[in-house]
PDB file of C-alpha atoms and ligand atoms in Angstrom:
ATOM      1  CA  MET A   1       0.000   0.000   0.000  1.00 78.00           C
ATOM      2  CA  GLN A   2       1.424   3.323  -1.101  1.00 83.00           C
ATOM      3  CA  CYS A   3       1.278   6.228   1.361  1.00 86.00           C
ATOM      4  CA  LYS A   4       0.641   9.737   0.094  1.00 86.00           C
ATOM      5  CA  CYS A   5       4.212  10.603   1.176  1.00 90.00           C
ATOM      6  CA  GLY A   6       5.479   8.114  -1.367  1.00 88.00           C
ATOM      7  CA  ILE A   7       6.619   5.348   0.964  1.00 87.00           C
ATOM      8  CA  THR A   8       5.255   1.809   0.816  1.00 88.00           C
ATOM      9  CA  ILE A   9       3.438   0.938   4.047  1.00 86.00           C
ATOM     10  CA  PRO A  10       3.890  -2.691   5.201  1.00 86.00           C
ATOM     11  CA  THR A  11       0.654  -4.701   4.780  1.00 82.00           C
ATOM     12  CA  LYS A  12      -0.030  -5.149   8.509  1.00 82.00           C
ATOM     13  CA  ALA A  13       1.157  -1.702   9.647  1.00 85.00           C
ATOM     14  CA  LYS A  14      -1.446   0.693  10.981  1.00 85.00           C
ATOM     15  CA  PHE A  15       0.635   3.780  10.341  1.00 87.00           C
ATOM     16  CA  CYS A  16       3.130   4.896   7.761  1.00 89.00           C
ATOM     17  CA  PRO A  17       6.623   4.383   9.266  1.00 88.00           C
ATOM     18  CA  GLU A  18       7.808   7.533   7.509  1.00 88.00           C
ATOM     19  CA  CYS A  19       5.160  10.231   8.139  1.00 92.00           C
ATOM     20  CA  GLY A  20       2.859   8.568  10.709  1.00 90.00           C
ATOM     21  CA  THR A  21      -0.272   8.848   8.566  1.00 87.00           C
ATOM     22  CA  SER A  22      -2.895   6.168   9.268  1.00 86.00           C
ATOM     23  CA  ALA A  23      -2.697   3.408   6.705  1.00 77.00           C
ATOM     24  CA  PRO A  24      -5.581   3.318   4.207  1.00 66.00           C
ATOM     25  CA  VAL A  25      -8.623   1.419   5.510  1.00 64.00           C
ATOM     26  CA  GLU A  26      -8.314  -1.420   2.994  1.00 59.00           C
ATOM     27  CA  THR A  27      -5.140  -2.727   4.612  1.00 50.00           C
ATOM     28  CA  LYS A  28      -6.839  -3.056   8.000  1.00 54.00           C
ATOM     29  CA  ILE A  29      -9.722  -5.251   6.823  1.00 56.00           C
ATOM     30  CA  GLU A  30      -8.814  -8.872   7.386  1.00 62.00           C
ATOM     31  CA  ILE A  31     -12.229 -10.331   8.206  1.00 61.00           C
ATOM     32  CA  GLN A  32     -14.005 -11.763   5.182  1.00 60.00           C
ATOM     33  CA  PRO A  33     -17.391 -12.979   6.490  1.00 61.00           C
ATOM     34  CA  ILE A  34     -18.801 -13.928   3.079  1.00 58.00           C
ATOM     35  CA  LYS A  35     -16.039 -16.459   2.463  1.00 57.00           C
ATOM     36  CA  GLN A  36     -16.680 -18.112   5.834  1.00 49.00           C
ATOM     37  CA  VAL A  37     -20.383 -18.758   5.304  1.00 51.00           C
ATOM     38  CA  SER A  38     -20.154 -22.341   4.059  1.00 59.00           C
ATOM     39  CA  HIS A  39     -17.321 -23.373   6.347  1.00 87.00           C
ATOM     40  CA  ILE A  40     -17.474 -26.480   8.469  1.00 92.00           C
ATOM     41  CA  LEU A  41     -16.663 -25.881  12.119  1.00 94.00           C
ATOM     42  CA  THR A  42     -15.260 -28.181  14.785  1.00 93.00           C
ATOM     43  CA  VAL A  43     -16.739 -28.185  18.299  1.00 94.00           C
ATOM     44  CA  ASN A  44     -14.034 -25.745  19.397  1.00 93.00           C
ATOM     45  CA  GLU A  45     -14.617 -23.424  16.460  1.00 93.00           C
ATOM     46  CA  ALA A  46     -18.415 -23.596  16.798  1.00 94.00           C
ATOM     47  CA  SER A  47     -18.255 -22.673  20.489  1.00 95.00           C
ATOM     48  CA  VAL A  48     -16.033 -19.699  19.649  1.00 93.00           C
ATOM     49  CA  PHE A  49     -18.319 -18.776  16.747  1.00 92.00           C
ATOM     50  CA  LEU A  50     -21.394 -18.822  19.010  1.00 92.00           C
ATOM     51  CA  LYS A  51     -19.488 -17.257  21.913  1.00 94.00           C
ATOM     52  CA  ILE A  52     -20.532 -20.005  24.307  1.00 94.00           C
ATOM     53  CA  SER A  53     -18.572 -22.573  26.298  1.00 96.00           C
ATOM     54  CA  ARG A  54     -17.834 -26.011  24.870  1.00 95.00           C
ATOM     55  CA  SER A  55     -19.874 -27.642  27.630  1.00 96.00           C
ATOM     56  CA  LYS A  56     -22.887 -25.496  26.718  1.00 95.00           C
ATOM     57  CA  LEU A  57     -22.442 -26.461  23.072  1.00 95.00           C
ATOM     58  CA  TYR A  58     -22.280 -30.168  23.993  1.00 94.00           C
ATOM     59  CA  GLU A  59     -25.461 -29.680  26.014  1.00 95.00           C
ATOM     60  CA  LEU A  60     -27.257 -28.203  22.985  1.00 93.00           C
ATOM     61  CA  VAL A  61     -25.934 -31.031  20.798  1.00 93.00           C
ATOM     62  CA  SER A  62     -27.086 -33.730  23.231  1.00 93.00           C
ATOM     63  CA  GLN A  63     -30.569 -32.180  23.214  1.00 92.00           C
ATOM     64  CA  ASP A  64     -30.476 -31.939  19.410  1.00 90.00           C
ATOM     65  CA  ALA A  65     -31.265 -28.279  19.961  1.00 91.00           C
ATOM     66  CA  ILE A  66     -28.659 -27.149  17.436  1.00 93.00           C
ATOM     67  CA  PRO A  67     -27.894 -28.287  13.872  1.00 94.00           C
ATOM     68  CA  TRP A  68     -24.832 -30.542  13.681  1.00 95.00           C
ATOM     69  CA  PHE A  69     -23.686 -33.584  11.749  1.00 94.00           C
ATOM     70  CA  PRO A  70     -21.319 -36.452  12.469  1.00 93.00           C
ATOM     71  CA  VAL A  71     -18.050 -37.108  10.636  1.00 91.00           C
ATOM     72  CA  GLY A  72     -17.027 -40.478  11.970  1.00 92.00           C
ATOM     73  CA  SER A  73     -17.011 -40.017  15.728  1.00 92.00           C
ATOM     74  CA  HIS A  74     -16.578 -36.248  15.458  1.00 93.00           C
ATOM     75  CA  LYS A  75     -19.247 -33.589  15.611  1.00 94.00           C
ATOM     76  CA  ARG A  76     -19.191 -30.894  12.969  1.00 95.00           C
ATOM     77  CA  PHE A  77     -21.205 -27.735  12.346  1.00 95.00           C
ATOM     78  CA  LEU A  78     -21.952 -25.702   9.249  1.00 93.00           C
ATOM     79  CA  THR A  79     -21.544 -21.962   9.715  1.00 91.00           C
ATOM     80  CA  GLN A  80     -24.590 -21.261   7.529  1.00 88.00           C
ATOM     81  CA  GLU A  81     -26.773 -23.667   9.538  1.00 91.00           C
ATOM     82  CA  LEU A  82     -25.661 -22.067  12.801  1.00 92.00           C
ATOM     83  CA  LEU A  83     -26.512 -18.629  11.417  1.00 90.00           C
ATOM     84  CA  ASP A  84     -29.951 -19.828  10.246  1.00 90.00           C
ATOM     85  CA  TRP A  85     -30.517 -21.540  13.577  1.00 90.00           C
ATOM     86  CA  ALA A  86     -29.594 -18.374  15.481  1.00 88.00           C
ATOM     87  CA  LYS A  87     -31.913 -16.239  13.342  1.00 88.00           C
ATOM     88  CA  ASN A  88     -34.927 -18.557  13.573  1.00 86.00           C
ATOM     89  CA  ARG A  89     -34.490 -19.256  17.243  1.00 76.00           C
ATOM     90  CA  GLY A  90     -34.985 -15.580  18.046  1.00 58.00           C
ATOM     91  CA  ARG A  91     -38.514 -15.769  16.637  1.00 55.00           C
ATOM     92  CA  LEU A  92     -39.674 -18.894  18.442  1.00 47.00           C
TER      93      LEU A  92
HETATM   94 ZN1   ZN B 101       3.699   8.317   4.761  1.00 87.75          ZN
END
């Protein structure tokens, strides 16, 4: 990313090392929610995604209160299904 002072700002830098100007907004955006929509999540990732503890997630799974699917002996979650579940659950 080129700063207006002419120096190239490192990709992860928040400020130009030369003049101190804030780096252009584009370089700060690292979250790409659209690309994550169809991702498959592990139990750990799903609990982080839902911002709940793993034990709470296991509780929901054991009650079949949340969409999940088995891969062998492992439990997996689809990001899109969790989002749909979260949306619909608010209306019940
Ligand atoms: Zn600069």
